[in-house]
PDB file of C-alpha atoms in Angstrom:
ATOM      1  CA  MET A   1      12.092 -18.662   5.239  1.00  0.00           C
ATOM      2  CA  LYS A   2       9.535 -19.616   2.618  1.00  0.00           C
ATOM      3  CA  ALA A   3       6.686 -18.024   0.899  1.00  0.00           C
ATOM      4  CA  GLN A   4       3.769 -19.497  -1.277  1.00  0.00           C
ATOM      5  CA  GLY A   5       0.936 -17.690  -2.941  1.00  0.00           C
ATOM      6  CA  LYS A   6      -0.835 -16.690  -5.774  1.00  0.00           C
ATOM      7  CA  ILE A   7       1.016 -14.236  -8.325  1.00  0.00           C
ATOM      8  CA  LEU A   8       0.144 -10.857  -9.355  1.00  0.00           C
ATOM      9  CA  LYS A   9       2.041 -10.003 -12.247  1.00  0.00           C
ATOM     10  CA  TYR A  10       3.156  -6.226 -13.523  1.00  0.00           C
ATOM     11  CA  GLY A  11       5.513  -4.965 -15.996  1.00  0.00           C
ATOM     12  CA  ASP A  12       8.903  -3.009 -16.245  1.00  0.00           C
ATOM     13  CA  ASN A  13       9.385   0.460 -14.095  1.00  0.00           C
ATOM     14  CA  VAL A  14       6.638   0.207 -11.465  1.00  0.00           C
ATOM     15  CA  ASP A  15       7.926   2.969  -9.264  1.00  0.00           C
ATOM     16  CA  THR A  16       6.967   4.001  -6.006  1.00  0.00           C
ATOM     17  CA  ASP A  17       4.561   6.538  -6.995  1.00  0.00           C
ATOM     18  CA  VAL A  18       2.664   3.675  -8.696  1.00  0.00           C
ATOM     19  CA  ILE A  19       2.944   1.445  -5.613  1.00  0.00           C
ATOM     20  CA  ILE A  20       1.525   3.985  -3.461  1.00  0.00           C
ATOM     21  CA  PRO A  21       0.552   7.594  -5.066  1.00  0.00           C
ATOM     22  CA  ALA A  22       1.673  10.730  -3.489  1.00  0.00           C
ATOM     23  CA  ARG A  23      -1.772  11.858  -2.748  1.00  0.00           C
ATOM     24  CA  TYR A  24      -2.121   9.159  -0.032  1.00  0.00           C
ATOM     25  CA  LEU A  25       1.249  10.188   1.641  1.00  0.00           C
ATOM     26  CA  ASN A  26      -0.578  12.433   3.990  1.00  0.00           C
ATOM     27  CA  SER A  27      -1.458   9.367   6.362  1.00  0.00           C
ATOM     28  CA  PHE A  28       1.144   7.439   8.198  1.00  0.00           C
ATOM     29  CA  ASP A  29      -1.369   4.615   8.961  1.00  0.00           C
ATOM     30  CA  ALA A  30       0.013   1.598   7.454  1.00  0.00           C
ATOM     31  CA  LYS A  31      -3.477   0.149   6.916  1.00  0.00           C
ATOM     32  CA  GLU A  32      -4.559   3.160   5.241  1.00  0.00           C
ATOM     33  CA  LEU A  33      -1.680   3.447   2.861  1.00  0.00           C
ATOM     34  CA  ALA A  34      -2.107  -0.631   2.117  1.00  0.00           C
ATOM     35  CA  SER A  35      -5.768   0.238   1.175  1.00  0.00           C
ATOM     36  CA  HIS A  36      -4.630   2.571  -1.831  1.00  0.00           C
ATOM     37  CA  ALA A  37      -1.612   0.271  -2.703  1.00  0.00           C
ATOM     38  CA  MET A  38      -0.961  -0.074  -6.860  1.00  0.00           C
ATOM     39  CA  VAL A  39      -4.523   1.733  -7.073  1.00  0.00           C
ATOM     40  CA  ASP A  40      -3.241   3.599 -10.243  1.00  0.00           C
ATOM     41  CA  ILE A  41      -2.059   0.790 -12.116  1.00  0.00           C
ATOM     42  CA  ASP A  42      -4.479  -1.770 -10.828  1.00  0.00           C
ATOM     43  CA  PRO A  43      -7.292  -0.724  -8.979  1.00  0.00           C
ATOM     44  CA  THR A  44      -8.277  -4.157  -8.228  1.00  0.00           C
ATOM     45  CA  PHE A  45      -5.194  -4.924  -6.641  1.00  0.00           C
ATOM     46  CA  VAL A  46      -6.123  -4.706  -2.749  1.00  0.00           C
ATOM     47  CA  ASP A  47      -9.606  -6.498  -3.730  1.00  0.00           C
ATOM     48  CA  ARG A  48      -7.777  -9.651  -5.400  1.00  0.00           C
ATOM     49  CA  LEU A  49      -5.000  -9.734  -2.983  1.00  0.00           C
ATOM     50  CA  GLU A  50      -4.953 -12.484  -0.451  1.00  0.00           C
ATOM     51  CA  PRO A  51      -2.328 -12.417   2.330  1.00  0.00           C
ATOM     52  CA  GLY A  52       0.853 -14.470   1.317  1.00  0.00           C
ATOM     53  CA  ASP A  53       0.265 -13.535  -2.301  1.00  0.00           C
ATOM     54  CA  ILE A  54       3.371 -12.838  -4.332  1.00  0.00           C
ATOM     55  CA  MET A  55       4.248  -9.865  -6.899  1.00  0.00           C
ATOM     56  CA  VAL A  56       6.179 -10.651  -9.917  1.00  0.00           C
ATOM     57  CA  ALA A  57       7.407  -7.499 -12.031  1.00  0.00           C
ATOM     58  CA  GLY A  58      10.055  -6.517 -14.540  1.00  0.00           C
ATOM     59  CA  SER A  59      12.913  -4.454 -14.422  1.00  0.00           C
ATOM     60  CA  ASN A  60      13.272  -1.340 -11.912  1.00  0.00           C
ATOM     61  CA  PHE A  61      10.633  -2.305  -9.603  1.00  0.00           C
ATOM     62  CA  GLY A  62      10.528   0.050  -6.978  1.00  0.00           C
ATOM     63  CA  CYS A  63      12.388   2.687  -9.035  1.00  0.00           C
ATOM     64  CA  GLY A  64      11.888   6.194  -8.102  1.00  0.00           C
ATOM     65  CA  SER A  65      11.863   8.497  -4.963  1.00  0.00           C
ATOM     66  CA  SER A  66      13.285   6.169  -1.707  1.00  0.00           C
ATOM     67  CA  ARG A  67       9.818   6.234  -0.629  1.00  0.00           C
ATOM     68  CA  GLU A  68       9.525   4.095   2.499  1.00  0.00           C
ATOM     69  CA  HIS A  69       5.718   4.028   2.413  1.00  0.00           C
ATOM     70  CA  ALA A  70       5.970   1.858  -0.853  1.00  0.00           C
ATOM     71  CA  PRO A  71       6.983  -1.400   0.852  1.00  0.00           C
ATOM     72  CA  LEU A  72       5.092  -0.808   4.028  1.00  0.00           C
ATOM     73  CA  ALA A  73       1.945  -0.624   1.875  1.00  0.00           C
ATOM     74  CA  LEU A  74       2.907  -3.699   0.010  1.00  0.00           C
ATOM     75  CA  LYS A  75       3.786  -5.732   3.249  1.00  0.00           C
ATOM     76  CA  THR A  76       0.535  -4.548   5.241  1.00  0.00           C
ATOM     77  CA  ALA A  77      -1.370  -5.092   2.471  1.00  0.00           C
ATOM     78  CA  GLY A  78      -0.379  -8.728   2.401  1.00  0.00           C
ATOM     79  CA  VAL A  79       2.149  -8.988  -0.287  1.00  0.00           C
ATOM     80  CA  SER A  80       4.648 -11.719   1.047  1.00  0.00           C
ATOM     81  CA  CYS A  81       7.308 -11.628  -1.641  1.00  0.00           C
ATOM     82  CA  VAL A  82       8.351  -9.542  -4.919  1.00  0.00           C
ATOM     83  CA  ILE A  83      10.170 -11.425  -7.605  1.00  0.00           C
ATOM     84  CA  ALA A  84      11.539  -9.164 -10.015  1.00  0.00           C
ATOM     85  CA  GLY A  85      13.984  -8.499 -13.004  1.00  0.00           C
ATOM     86  CA  PHE A  86      15.540  -6.127 -10.532  1.00  0.00           C
ATOM     87  CA  PRO A  87      16.251  -5.966  -7.691  1.00  0.00           C
ATOM     88  CA  ILE A  88      14.804  -7.675  -4.674  1.00  0.00           C
ATOM     89  CA  LEU A  89      14.526 -11.386  -5.407  1.00  0.00           C
ATOM     90  CA  GLU A  90      16.596 -10.917  -8.559  1.00  0.00           C
ATOM     91  CA  CYS A  91      15.681 -13.634 -11.153  1.00  0.00           C
ATOM     92  CA  PRO A  92      14.515 -12.404 -14.715  1.00  0.00           C
ATOM     93  CA  GLU A  93      14.046 -15.762 -16.123  1.00  0.00           C
ATOM     94  CA  ALA A  94      11.038 -16.458 -13.291  1.00  0.00           C
ATOM     95  CA  ALA A  95       9.929 -12.513 -13.929  1.00  0.00           C
ATOM     96  CA  ASP A  96       9.043 -13.477 -17.649  1.00  0.00           C
ATOM     97  CA  ALA A  97       7.846 -17.024 -16.971  1.00  0.00           C
ATOM     98  CA  ILE A  98       5.542 -16.580 -14.105  1.00  0.00           C
ATOM     99  CA  GLU A  99       1.980 -15.530 -15.240  1.00  0.00           C
ATOM    100  CA  GLU A 100      -0.784 -13.946 -13.236  1.00  0.00           C
ATOM    101  CA  GLY A 101      -2.892 -16.328 -11.368  1.00  0.00           C
ATOM    102  CA  ASP A 102       0.108 -18.896 -11.160  1.00  0.00           C
ATOM    103  CA  GLN A 103       0.616 -20.167  -7.425  1.00  0.00           C
ATOM    104  CA  VAL A 104       4.515 -20.168  -6.749  1.00  0.00           C
ATOM    105  CA  GLU A 105       6.661 -21.190  -3.762  1.00  0.00           C
ATOM    106  CA  VAL A 106       9.776 -19.235  -2.865  1.00  0.00           C
ATOM    107  CA  ASP A 107      12.516 -20.525  -0.481  1.00  0.00           C
ATOM    108  CA  PHE A 108      14.671 -17.548   0.268  1.00  0.00           C
ATOM    109  CA  ASP A 109      17.214 -19.397   1.730  1.00  0.00           C
ATOM    110  CA  ALA A 110      18.032 -21.516  -1.087  1.00  0.00           C
ATOM    111  CA  GLY A 111      17.156 -18.935  -3.591  1.00  0.00           C
ATOM    112  CA  ILE A 112      14.622 -21.330  -5.432  1.00  0.00           C
ATOM    113  CA  ILE A 113      11.502 -20.307  -7.067  1.00  0.00           C
ATOM    114  CA  ARG A 114       8.992 -23.060  -7.920  1.00  0.00           C
ATOM    115  CA  ASP A 115       5.762 -22.143 -10.106  1.00  0.00           C
ATOM    116  CA  LEU A 116       3.556 -24.922  -8.836  1.00  0.00           C
ATOM    117  CA  THR A 117       1.027 -24.081 -11.570  1.00  0.00           C
ATOM    118  CA  LYS A 118       3.497 -24.837 -14.556  1.00  0.00           C
ATOM    119  CA  ASN A 119       5.785 -27.353 -12.088  1.00  0.00           C
ATOM    120  CA  THR A 120       8.862 -25.283 -13.194  1.00  0.00           C
ATOM    121  CA  GLU A 121      11.573 -24.017 -11.018  1.00  0.00           C
ATOM    122  CA  PHE A 122      14.251 -21.101 -11.196  1.00  0.00           C
ATOM    123  CA  LYS A 123      17.234 -20.291  -9.698  1.00  0.00           C
ATOM    124  CA  ALA A 124      17.802 -16.893  -7.794  1.00  0.00           C
ATOM    125  CA  GLN A 125      20.738 -15.694  -5.550  1.00  0.00           C
ATOM    126  CA  PRO A 126      19.839 -16.937  -2.115  1.00  0.00           C
ATOM    127  CA  PHE A 127      19.651 -14.059   0.074  1.00  0.00           C
ATOM    128  CA  PRO A 128      22.994 -13.810   2.389  1.00  0.00           C
ATOM    129  CA  GLU A 129      22.787 -15.035   5.811  1.00  0.00           C
ATOM    130  CA  PHE A 130      23.124 -11.359   7.353  1.00  0.00           C
ATOM    131  CA  LEU A 131      19.927 -10.419   5.121  1.00  0.00           C
ATOM    132  CA  GLN A 132      18.184 -13.842   6.458  1.00  0.00           C
ATOM    133  CA  LYS A 133      18.563 -12.679  10.098  1.00  0.00           C
ATOM    134  CA  MET A 134      17.560  -8.933   9.402  1.00  0.00           C
ATOM    135  CA  ILE A 135      14.534 -10.184   7.797  1.00  0.00           C
ATOM    136  CA  GLU A 136      13.902 -12.602  10.585  1.00  0.00           C
ATOM    137  CA  ALA A 137      14.336  -9.669  13.338  1.00  0.00           C
ATOM    138  CA  ASN A 138      11.856  -7.719  11.147  1.00  0.00           C
ATOM    139  CA  GLY A 139      14.012  -5.148   9.810  1.00  0.00           C
ATOM    140  CA  LEU A 140      17.731  -3.358  10.171  1.00  0.00           C
ATOM    141  CA  VAL A 141      16.825  -1.615  13.615  1.00  0.00           C
ATOM    142  CA  ASN A 142      15.583  -4.513  15.187  1.00  0.00           C
ATOM    143  CA  TYR A 143      18.730  -6.797  13.799  1.00  0.00           C
ATOM    144  CA  VAL A 144      21.082  -3.984  14.980  1.00  0.00           C
ATOM    145  CA  ASN A 145      19.443  -3.726  18.478  1.00  0.00           C
ATOM    146  CA  ALA A 146      19.511  -7.604  19.190  1.00  0.00           C
ATOM    147  CA  LYS A 147      23.247  -7.568  18.458  1.00  0.00           C
TER     148      LYS A 147
END
């Protein structure tokens, strides 16, 4: 599995209330949630995002309440991957070096992050095989049901 897209970069401590503000949680429609993703920190996020683009953030990305709306909003908006100092695809060096607008390719199976703009490569911990299968199954529930 690979991802390739333009980078949208953010700093540390982007919590779930920043990813999708609480005032929009009255909707369970994924497209409606996606239309408000990152609105408080970056009102242009949804307009600039193209399907497949990649988010880069610093430490504590996704911290805060365990709000399942946050990853749903990002995924539905078109984000293909999040690279952060912690957690998701963990590579602090990549999070520091990759800049907004860079073109990046991510090989989850090998744990390789390539900045195509700067022709640089970073090594992250590859996803374990069970997690790769869970992602391919489109989530834990589908993965378990398939077993």
